Amino acid sequence: HAFHSALMEPMLAEFAAVLEGLTFQEPRIPLVSNLTGLVAEPGLMSTPDYWVRQVREAVRFADGVDALDQHGVTRFVEVGPEGVLSALAGQILPDAVCAPLLRKGRDEHETVLSALAALWTSGAEIDWSRVLPQGRRVRVPLPTYAFQRDRYWPDPAPNTTSTMPALDAADPVEAEFWDAVERGDLAELADTLDVGSQTLDTVVPALASWRVRRRREATIDRWRYRVDWTPLTGLPATGLLFGAWLIVVPRDSELTDWATAALRAAGADVTVVVDPGSDRDALTARLGEASRELGEVSGVLSLTAVVGAALPGSALPEGTAATVSLVQALGLAGIEAPLWVVTRGAVSTGDTDPLETPAQGPVWGIGRVAALESPGRWGGLVDIPEVVDTRAGDLMTVVLSEDTDEDQVAIRDTGLLARRLVRAPMDTARPAHAGWRPTGTVLVTGGLGALGAESARWLAQRGAPHLVLLGRRGGETPGADALADELAALGCRVTLATCDVADRESLAGVLAAVPEDLPLTAVLHAAGVGDAGALDAIDAAHLDAVLGAKIGGALHLHELTRDLCLEQFIVFSSGAAVWGGGGQGAYAAGNAFLDALVRHRRDRGLAGTSVAWGTWAGAGLAAAGDADGGLLRRGVTPMDPALGVQALAQAVDRAEDCLTVADVDWNVFGAAFTAVRPSPLLAELLPSETAETTGALGATWATGTAGTAGTELADEASALAARLAAAPVRQRPQILLDVVRAEAAMVLRYGDGRTVAAGQAFKDLGFDSLTAVELRNRLSRVTGLRLPSSLVFNHRTPNGVAAHLGEELGVAVDDRSTDAEEAAVRETLATIPIERLREAGLMKALLGLAGTADQTSRDESDPLDDVDDVDDVDGLDDLDDLDDLDADALIEIALNPERDDA
């Protein structure tokens, strides 16, 4: 305790003499110096003088904690005999997790486990297999929530979709054997095998290494998917179309006559609408005029996507902008007919089918999002060949007539092919190759972001001689210098370049500066911009901002390097481009272009690998805000970055073109994804019962056709209408509110709508773009209304959405139902457990207000013995005397029942 004080001065000279005989090494990981309170610069701790000063001068612990906070540290583990430093750090950073591994007077095992549990529940990765070995784990039931007798602990469903066998043996003896192997316990293994331990010295480490490697490979195999195209057989030669159809075409389209003839031959009454281009309002007016002349429109076919050019001064393809504008214009014009979008050469169905026009690829990303956001107004995507004839037109009408139930189709000489997402475990029969070893210079765009930094570490570990890391802020990016030092320690030369990859001139300057002795040999494109916004609400400026980094950057990289014979051209795509994502239209479009560009490059003999990622744990655009929590609720688990890098390495080493890597529970994800509209794309991944049930409901909702599922939906909406009509006027708002809360609870995977506070913002409840669309779809189904995808953002709370539904349904509402005092009372009472109201003696008063308490004769038994929530008391919907009720007084008493005047 005398350290760091004047009492140390008598020993400093002798202490310095001892230090002179020691050899100091540079730390391998960054260290914060208690002498300076900052991250130690190279060489600071490598002299005797530093340690003399350290033992005498003040400890700048608070400064050091602040320095760690500035570097993004949120968790502190104290390795020492007590928890003093954890307590101090907790005072400096109240929101940080501080976990001491030992505490004075407490059981050591309990303390360590408590620390690990605290870290794990805060999001840190813990290898529990090393803490709780196989065969020694005991599952314990978790308690219900206090007072409410409900369980909020998730019960994970078994993953029935995995094709990989579990590595854990069912035999407990075998499990213990492998546990001993992983722990390297030679004595236990020698006893088990009845051999000398010396014979196991070489074998056991090799077995342990194989076991760990096999676990990792099995995990990655479960994450791997690819897009496949399956032939559609047994279909009619041509489709039958009915009613009026609109064909929206760009000026001077060579496909207009072909498409018009095909639809008319199938029986459609066709009207052609010419897109004025870059003017949504004018397009809306033209569509509205055509709709009024025709009456009800049965379908819309768009040829506007078959335009490959970019808008002037933009990376945004004209066809992509036109498609978004058309989706919006149809909604504004009130046309609810399904929209089918045609592209030409935008997809490849196999090795013999080259992808000719990657500039049309973004339209497929837009379409997958539109299918989720506007299920009733979206038909699908149809890719046609370069040369079209009568047969191609007939095949298109088969798709438009919905004889196939498919919404992502390619027309080729061999017939119709439908897009499918399938599992893609590694081909172990394929000859193994030595891993790719980078040479020369590797350029990493977004190299100073989370995913770019992980990729840079992998490249450095693979022996890359020179890395050029691009970022909009270059060396000014927080953590850039530390990353450069880390990579340099691995033997890699690092250049931090300030460059917006969407700026072609700036990018060309970076490429020109690559040293001649280390020529550019590989590119890894990880730059991107986050996206949030429904298709109905985004404009060309938003599209251009999001697509600039993805489309513009990738296109510039492709054009500026295609003559360099690159060893690798790696792009980071997203699962949003593969299956779509509500509120991610621009993001999905940009990443769909990356997939198309890589396929286009491969068809021309150039290097190219695209990996469409799910989400990485603690990194990347998807981890921003509460996105991780929302993804988990939908069945998408963030992946361990170390395994993500290994999956990337496998894809590169095996020269794969387009791969999807995501940790998805299809039981959970599929139920939400297909709640209103079927998805043939996922047919081979979804459990059969999910595909059949939700598919039938979704198909009926999207097409409006009759049938059992359609009858069920109509009955559900009719039942709500009948219930509202029969209810007293004063009860109607509560009925609608109950519906909103119940559907919101289903989306959030809560057990009961009562857990959703009526006045709490959906944003605070954890809603994001996709869950907002899911709630909109569910409420549309229940009410029979066509609701906007921005519903929960326009009406921020369940109360707001319920009021909007009342307006749309034309439900008569008593003006007093919106009284602020009544709303305050109801919302407060809904948060108070029944037991607390009983203890406060408020129940009879509340029942009296509700008109349910008979003061002259009443059964002495409590009618609320089985009630868990005030919302269960129907009588409270009949409050007649609230005008004379002091809401503030009731709220104060309810919240403080111990008061003398309660």
mmCIF file with all atom_site columns, C-alpha atoms in Angstrom, residues 537-670:
data_model
loop_
_atom_site.group_PDB
_atom_site.id
_atom_site.type_symbol
_atom_site.label_atom_id
_atom_site.label_alt_id
_atom_site.label_comp_id
_atom_site.label_asym_id
_atom_site.label_entity_id
_atom_site.label_seq_id
_atom_site.pdbx_PDB_ins_code
_atom_site.Cartn_x
_atom_site.Cartn_y
_atom_site.Cartn_z
_atom_site.occupancy
_atom_site.B_iso_or_equiv
_atom_site.pdbx_formal_charge
_atom_site.auth_seq_id
_atom_site.auth_comp_id
_atom_site.auth_asym_id
_atom_site.auth_atom_id
_atom_site.pdbx_PDB_model_num
ATOM 1   C CA . ALA A 1 537 ? -41.206 6.594   -49.028 1.00 0.00 ? 537 ALA A CA 1
ATOM 2   C CA . ILE A 1 538 ? -37.754 6.669   -50.664 1.00 0.00 ? 538 ILE A CA 1
ATOM 3   C CA . ASP A 1 539 ? -36.728 8.948   -53.512 1.00 0.00 ? 539 ASP A CA 1
ATOM 4   C CA . ALA A 1 540 ? -33.989 9.059   -56.138 1.00 0.00 ? 540 ALA A CA 1
ATOM 5   C CA . ALA A 1 541 ? -31.635 10.951  -53.805 1.00 0.00 ? 541 ALA A CA 1
ATOM 6   C CA . HIS A 1 542 ? -31.955 8.226   -51.157 1.00 0.00 ? 542 HIS A CA 1
ATOM 7   C CA . LEU A 1 543 ? -31.433 5.504   -53.743 1.00 0.00 ? 543 LEU A CA 1
ATOM 8   C CA . ASP A 1 544 ? -28.374 7.248   -55.116 1.00 0.00 ? 544 ASP A CA 1
ATOM 9   C CA . ALA A 1 545 ? -26.838 7.749   -51.657 1.00 0.00 ? 545 ALA A CA 1
ATOM 10  C CA . VAL A 1 546 ? -27.221 4.089   -50.706 1.00 0.00 ? 546 VAL A CA 1
ATOM 11  C CA . LEU A 1 547 ? -26.352 2.643   -54.096 1.00 0.00 ? 547 LEU A CA 1
ATOM 12  C CA . GLY A 1 548 ? -23.391 4.929   -54.708 1.00 0.00 ? 548 GLY A CA 1
ATOM 13  C CA . ALA A 1 549 ? -20.987 3.001   -52.478 1.00 0.00 ? 549 ALA A CA 1
ATOM 14  C CA . LYS A 1 550 ? -22.241 -0.428  -53.556 1.00 0.00 ? 550 LYS A CA 1
ATOM 15  C CA . ILE A 1 551 ? -23.041 -0.071  -57.245 1.00 0.00 ? 551 ILE A CA 1
ATOM 16  C CA . GLY A 1 552 ? -20.835 2.890   -58.106 1.00 0.00 ? 552 GLY A CA 1
ATOM 17  C CA . GLY A 1 553 ? -17.897 1.623   -56.092 1.00 0.00 ? 553 GLY A CA 1
ATOM 18  C CA . ALA A 1 554 ? -18.088 -1.929  -57.422 1.00 0.00 ? 554 ALA A CA 1
ATOM 19  C CA . LEU A 1 555 ? -18.529 -0.747  -60.994 1.00 0.00 ? 555 LEU A CA 1
ATOM 20  C CA . HIS A 1 556 ? -15.530 1.583   -60.726 1.00 0.00 ? 556 HIS A CA 1
ATOM 21  C CA . LEU A 1 557 ? -13.409 -1.209  -59.264 1.00 0.00 ? 557 LEU A CA 1
ATOM 22  C CA . HIS A 1 558 ? -14.509 -3.556  -62.046 1.00 0.00 ? 558 HIS A CA 1
ATOM 23  C CA . GLU A 1 559 ? -13.800 -1.099  -64.849 1.00 0.00 ? 559 GLU A CA 1
ATOM 24  C CA . LEU A 1 560 ? -10.489 0.201   -63.466 1.00 0.00 ? 560 LEU A CA 1
ATOM 25  C CA . THR A 1 561 ? -9.029  -3.269  -62.766 1.00 0.00 ? 561 THR A CA 1
ATOM 26  C CA . ARG A 1 562 ? -10.464 -5.618  -65.396 1.00 0.00 ? 562 ARG A CA 1
ATOM 27  C CA . ASP A 1 563 ? -7.258  -5.457  -67.461 1.00 0.00 ? 563 ASP A CA 1
ATOM 28  C CA . LEU A 1 564 ? -5.006  -6.297  -64.486 1.00 0.00 ? 564 LEU A CA 1
ATOM 29  C CA . CYS A 1 565 ? -5.717  -10.067 -64.310 1.00 0.00 ? 565 CYS A CA 1
ATOM 30  C CA . LEU A 1 566 ? -6.575  -9.893  -60.600 1.00 0.00 ? 566 LEU A CA 1
ATOM 31  C CA . GLU A 1 567 ? -6.189  -13.033 -58.515 1.00 0.00 ? 567 GLU A CA 1
ATOM 32  C CA . GLN A 1 568 ? -9.294  -12.188 -56.493 1.00 0.00 ? 568 GLN A CA 1
ATOM 33  C CA . PHE A 1 569 ? -12.243 -9.799  -56.797 1.00 0.00 ? 569 PHE A CA 1
ATOM 34  C CA . ILE A 1 570 ? -14.218 -10.298 -53.575 1.00 0.00 ? 570 ILE A CA 1
ATOM 35  C CA . VAL A 1 571 ? -17.414 -8.413  -52.747 1.00 0.00 ? 571 VAL A CA 1
ATOM 36  C CA . PHE A 1 572 ? -19.495 -8.395  -49.563 1.00 0.00 ? 572 PHE A CA 1
ATOM 37  C CA . SER A 1 573 ? -23.191 -8.698  -50.345 1.00 0.00 ? 573 SER A CA 1
ATOM 38  C CA . SER A 1 574 ? -26.163 -9.206  -47.998 1.00 0.00 ? 574 SER A CA 1
ATOM 39  C CA . GLY A 1 575 ? -28.942 -11.659 -47.316 1.00 0.00 ? 575 GLY A CA 1
ATOM 40  C CA . ALA A 1 576 ? -31.330 -8.768  -48.011 1.00 0.00 ? 576 ALA A CA 1
ATOM 41  C CA . ALA A 1 577 ? -30.363 -9.130  -51.678 1.00 0.00 ? 577 ALA A CA 1
ATOM 42  C CA . VAL A 1 578 ? -31.013 -12.879 -51.643 1.00 0.00 ? 578 VAL A CA 1
ATOM 43  C CA . TRP A 1 579 ? -34.456 -13.036 -50.013 1.00 0.00 ? 579 TRP A CA 1
ATOM 44  C CA . GLY A 1 580 ? -35.423 -9.391  -49.421 1.00 0.00 ? 580 GLY A CA 1
ATOM 45  C CA . GLY A 1 581 ? -35.957 -7.303  -46.313 1.00 0.00 ? 581 GLY A CA 1
ATOM 46  C CA . GLY A 1 582 ? -38.712 -4.901  -45.321 1.00 0.00 ? 582 GLY A CA 1
ATOM 47  C CA . GLY A 1 583 ? -37.450 -1.319  -45.304 1.00 0.00 ? 583 GLY A CA 1
ATOM 48  C CA . GLN A 1 584 ? -34.246 -2.303  -47.122 1.00 0.00 ? 584 GLN A CA 1
ATOM 49  C CA . GLY A 1 585 ? -35.151 -1.635  -50.737 1.00 0.00 ? 585 GLY A CA 1
ATOM 50  C CA . ALA A 1 586 ? -32.105 0.411   -51.713 1.00 0.00 ? 586 ALA A CA 1
ATOM 51  C CA . TYR A 1 587 ? -29.738 -1.774  -49.682 1.00 0.00 ? 587 TYR A CA 1
ATOM 52  C CA . ALA A 1 588 ? -31.115 -4.961  -51.247 1.00 0.00 ? 588 ALA A CA 1
ATOM 53  C CA . ALA A 1 589 ? -30.826 -3.429  -54.719 1.00 0.00 ? 589 ALA A CA 1
ATOM 54  C CA . GLY A 1 590 ? -27.193 -2.439  -54.239 1.00 0.00 ? 590 GLY A CA 1
ATOM 55  C CA . ASN A 1 591 ? -26.183 -5.862  -53.017 1.00 0.00 ? 591 ASN A CA 1
ATOM 56  C CA . ALA A 1 592 ? -28.146 -7.623  -55.748 1.00 0.00 ? 592 ALA A CA 1
ATOM 57  C CA . PHE A 1 593 ? -25.993 -5.691  -58.208 1.00 0.00 ? 593 PHE A CA 1
ATOM 58  C CA . LEU A 1 594 ? -22.844 -7.053  -56.544 1.00 0.00 ? 594 LEU A CA 1
ATOM 59  C CA . ASP A 1 595 ? -24.064 -10.616 -57.004 1.00 0.00 ? 595 ASP A CA 1
ATOM 60  C CA . ALA A 1 596 ? -24.926 -9.908  -60.637 1.00 0.00 ? 596 ALA A CA 1
ATOM 61  C CA . LEU A 1 597 ? -21.571 -8.215  -61.300 1.00 0.00 ? 597 LEU A CA 1
ATOM 62  C CA . VAL A 1 598 ? -19.595 -11.160 -59.923 1.00 0.00 ? 598 VAL A CA 1
ATOM 63  C CA . ARG A 1 599 ? -21.582 -13.590 -62.062 1.00 0.00 ? 599 ARG A CA 1
ATOM 64  C CA . HIS A 1 600 ? -21.007 -11.301 -65.068 1.00 0.00 ? 600 HIS A CA 1
ATOM 65  C CA . ARG A 1 601 ? -17.247 -11.259 -64.382 1.00 0.00 ? 601 ARG A CA 1
ATOM 66  C CA . ARG A 1 602 ? -17.054 -15.022 -64.008 1.00 0.00 ? 602 ARG A CA 1
ATOM 67  C CA . ASP A 1 603 ? -18.860 -15.482 -67.312 1.00 0.00 ? 603 ASP A CA 1
ATOM 68  C CA . ARG A 1 604 ? -16.058 -13.468 -68.900 1.00 0.00 ? 604 ARG A CA 1
ATOM 69  C CA . GLY A 1 605 ? -13.231 -15.397 -67.302 1.00 0.00 ? 605 GLY A CA 1
ATOM 70  C CA . LEU A 1 606 ? -12.459 -12.807 -64.628 1.00 0.00 ? 606 LEU A CA 1
ATOM 71  C CA . ALA A 1 607 ? -11.997 -13.457 -60.926 1.00 0.00 ? 607 ALA A CA 1
ATOM 72  C CA . GLY A 1 608 ? -15.035 -12.928 -58.749 1.00 0.00 ? 608 GLY A CA 1
ATOM 73  C CA . THR A 1 609 ? -16.486 -14.124 -55.445 1.00 0.00 ? 609 THR A CA 1
ATOM 74  C CA . SER A 1 610 ? -19.586 -12.675 -53.794 1.00 0.00 ? 610 SER A CA 1
ATOM 75  C CA . VAL A 1 611 ? -20.586 -13.626 -50.249 1.00 0.00 ? 611 VAL A CA 1
ATOM 76  C CA . ALA A 1 612 ? -24.051 -12.524 -49.146 1.00 0.00 ? 612 ALA A CA 1
ATOM 77  C CA . TRP A 1 613 ? -23.846 -12.325 -45.367 1.00 0.00 ? 613 TRP A CA 1
ATOM 78  C CA . GLY A 1 614 ? -26.425 -12.704 -42.672 1.00 0.00 ? 614 GLY A CA 1
ATOM 79  C CA . THR A 1 615 ? -25.215 -10.642 -39.731 1.00 0.00 ? 615 THR A CA 1
ATOM 80  C CA . TRP A 1 616 ? -21.895 -10.742 -37.886 1.00 0.00 ? 616 TRP A CA 1
ATOM 81  C CA . ALA A 1 617 ? -21.839 -10.534 -34.107 1.00 0.00 ? 617 ALA A CA 1
ATOM 82  C CA . GLY A 1 618 ? -20.962 -7.025  -32.992 1.00 0.00 ? 618 GLY A CA 1
ATOM 83  C CA . ALA A 1 619 ? -19.937 -5.804  -36.429 1.00 0.00 ? 619 ALA A CA 1
ATOM 84  C CA . GLY A 1 620 ? -21.267 -4.329  -39.618 1.00 0.00 ? 620 GLY A CA 1
ATOM 85  C CA . LEU A 1 621 ? -24.277 -2.299  -40.670 1.00 0.00 ? 621 LEU A CA 1
ATOM 86  C CA . ALA A 1 622 ? -26.780 -4.873  -39.417 1.00 0.00 ? 622 ALA A CA 1
ATOM 87  C CA . ALA A 1 623 ? -25.467 -4.588  -35.865 1.00 0.00 ? 623 ALA A CA 1
ATOM 88  C CA . ALA A 1 624 ? -26.311 -0.907  -35.600 1.00 0.00 ? 624 ALA A CA 1
ATOM 89  C CA . GLY A 1 625 ? -28.888 0.117   -33.015 1.00 0.00 ? 625 GLY A CA 1
ATOM 90  C CA . ASP A 1 626 ? -31.216 -2.674  -31.986 1.00 0.00 ? 626 ASP A CA 1
ATOM 91  C CA . ALA A 1 627 ? -30.895 -4.513  -35.261 1.00 0.00 ? 627 ALA A CA 1
ATOM 92  C CA . ASP A 1 628 ? -29.271 -7.521  -33.604 1.00 0.00 ? 628 ASP A CA 1
ATOM 93  C CA . GLY A 1 629 ? -32.234 -7.919  -31.256 1.00 0.00 ? 629 GLY A CA 1
ATOM 94  C CA . GLY A 1 630 ? -34.716 -7.655  -34.117 1.00 0.00 ? 630 GLY A CA 1
ATOM 95  C CA . LEU A 1 631 ? -32.830 -10.209 -36.182 1.00 0.00 ? 631 LEU A CA 1
ATOM 96  C CA . LEU A 1 632 ? -32.719 -12.637 -33.278 1.00 0.00 ? 632 LEU A CA 1
ATOM 97  C CA . ARG A 1 633 ? -36.484 -12.367 -32.863 1.00 0.00 ? 633 ARG A CA 1
ATOM 98  C CA . ARG A 1 634 ? -36.852 -13.249 -36.534 1.00 0.00 ? 634 ARG A CA 1
ATOM 99  C CA . GLY A 1 635 ? -34.573 -16.274 -36.272 1.00 0.00 ? 635 GLY A CA 1
ATOM 100 C CA . VAL A 1 636 ? -31.351 -14.736 -37.643 1.00 0.00 ? 636 VAL A CA 1
ATOM 101 C CA . THR A 1 637 ? -28.463 -15.240 -35.214 1.00 0.00 ? 637 THR A CA 1
ATOM 102 C CA . PRO A 1 638 ? -25.342 -13.047 -35.415 1.00 0.00 ? 638 PRO A CA 1
ATOM 103 C CA . MET A 1 639 ? -22.361 -15.128 -36.510 1.00 0.00 ? 639 MET A CA 1
ATOM 104 C CA . ASP A 1 640 ? -19.024 -15.420 -34.753 1.00 0.00 ? 640 ASP A CA 1
ATOM 105 C CA . PRO A 1 641 ? -16.645 -13.186 -36.773 1.00 0.00 ? 641 PRO A CA 1
ATOM 106 C CA . ALA A 1 642 ? -13.914 -15.830 -36.566 1.00 0.00 ? 642 ALA A CA 1
ATOM 107 C CA . LEU A 1 643 ? -16.205 -18.366 -38.237 1.00 0.00 ? 643 LEU A CA 1
ATOM 108 C CA . GLY A 1 644 ? -17.354 -15.719 -40.725 1.00 0.00 ? 644 GLY A CA 1
ATOM 109 C CA . VAL A 1 645 ? -13.751 -15.178 -41.780 1.00 0.00 ? 645 VAL A CA 1
ATOM 110 C CA . GLN A 1 646 ? -13.266 -18.941 -42.079 1.00 0.00 ? 646 GLN A CA 1
ATOM 111 C CA . ALA A 1 647 ? -16.373 -19.185 -44.301 1.00 0.00 ? 647 ALA A CA 1
ATOM 112 C CA . LEU A 1 648 ? -14.971 -16.372 -46.451 1.00 0.00 ? 648 LEU A CA 1
ATOM 113 C CA . ALA A 1 649 ? -11.637 -18.183 -46.705 1.00 0.00 ? 649 ALA A CA 1
ATOM 114 C CA . GLN A 1 650 ? -13.355 -21.390 -47.807 1.00 0.00 ? 650 GLN A CA 1
ATOM 115 C CA . ALA A 1 651 ? -15.317 -19.573 -50.509 1.00 0.00 ? 651 ALA A CA 1
ATOM 116 C CA . VAL A 1 652 ? -12.178 -17.871 -51.826 1.00 0.00 ? 652 VAL A CA 1
ATOM 117 C CA . ASP A 1 653 ? -10.008 -20.982 -51.673 1.00 0.00 ? 653 ASP A CA 1
ATOM 118 C CA . ARG A 1 654 ? -12.615 -22.995 -53.570 1.00 0.00 ? 654 ARG A CA 1
ATOM 119 C CA . ALA A 1 655 ? -13.120 -20.246 -56.165 1.00 0.00 ? 655 ALA A CA 1
ATOM 120 C CA . GLU A 1 656 ? -16.865 -20.088 -55.502 1.00 0.00 ? 656 GLU A CA 1
ATOM 121 C CA . ASP A 1 657 ? -18.836 -17.403 -57.305 1.00 0.00 ? 657 ASP A CA 1
ATOM 122 C CA . CYS A 1 658 ? -21.979 -16.475 -55.302 1.00 0.00 ? 658 CYS A CA 1
ATOM 123 C CA . LEU A 1 659 ? -22.475 -17.862 -51.810 1.00 0.00 ? 659 LEU A CA 1
ATOM 124 C CA . THR A 1 660 ? -24.858 -16.953 -48.983 1.00 0.00 ? 660 THR A CA 1
ATOM 125 C CA . VAL A 1 661 ? -23.594 -17.361 -45.411 1.00 0.00 ? 661 VAL A CA 1
ATOM 126 C CA . ALA A 1 662 ? -26.168 -16.845 -42.652 1.00 0.00 ? 662 ALA A CA 1
ATOM 127 C CA . ASP A 1 663 ? -27.204 -18.466 -39.376 1.00 0.00 ? 663 ASP A CA 1
ATOM 128 C CA . VAL A 1 664 ? -30.980 -18.759 -39.827 1.00 0.00 ? 664 VAL A CA 1
ATOM 129 C CA . ASP A 1 665 ? -33.583 -20.724 -37.888 1.00 0.00 ? 665 ASP A CA 1
ATOM 130 C CA . TRP A 1 666 ? -36.033 -21.327 -40.710 1.00 0.00 ? 666 TRP A CA 1
ATOM 131 C CA . ASN A 1 667 ? -38.786 -22.421 -38.317 1.00 0.00 ? 667 ASN A CA 1
ATOM 132 C CA . VAL A 1 668 ? -38.856 -18.910 -36.869 1.00 0.00 ? 668 VAL A CA 1
ATOM 133 C CA . PHE A 1 669 ? -37.777 -16.900 -39.901 1.00 0.00 ? 669 PHE A CA 1
ATOM 134 C CA . GLY A 1 670 ? -40.081 -18.705 -42.306 1.00 0.00 ? 670 GLY A CA 1
#
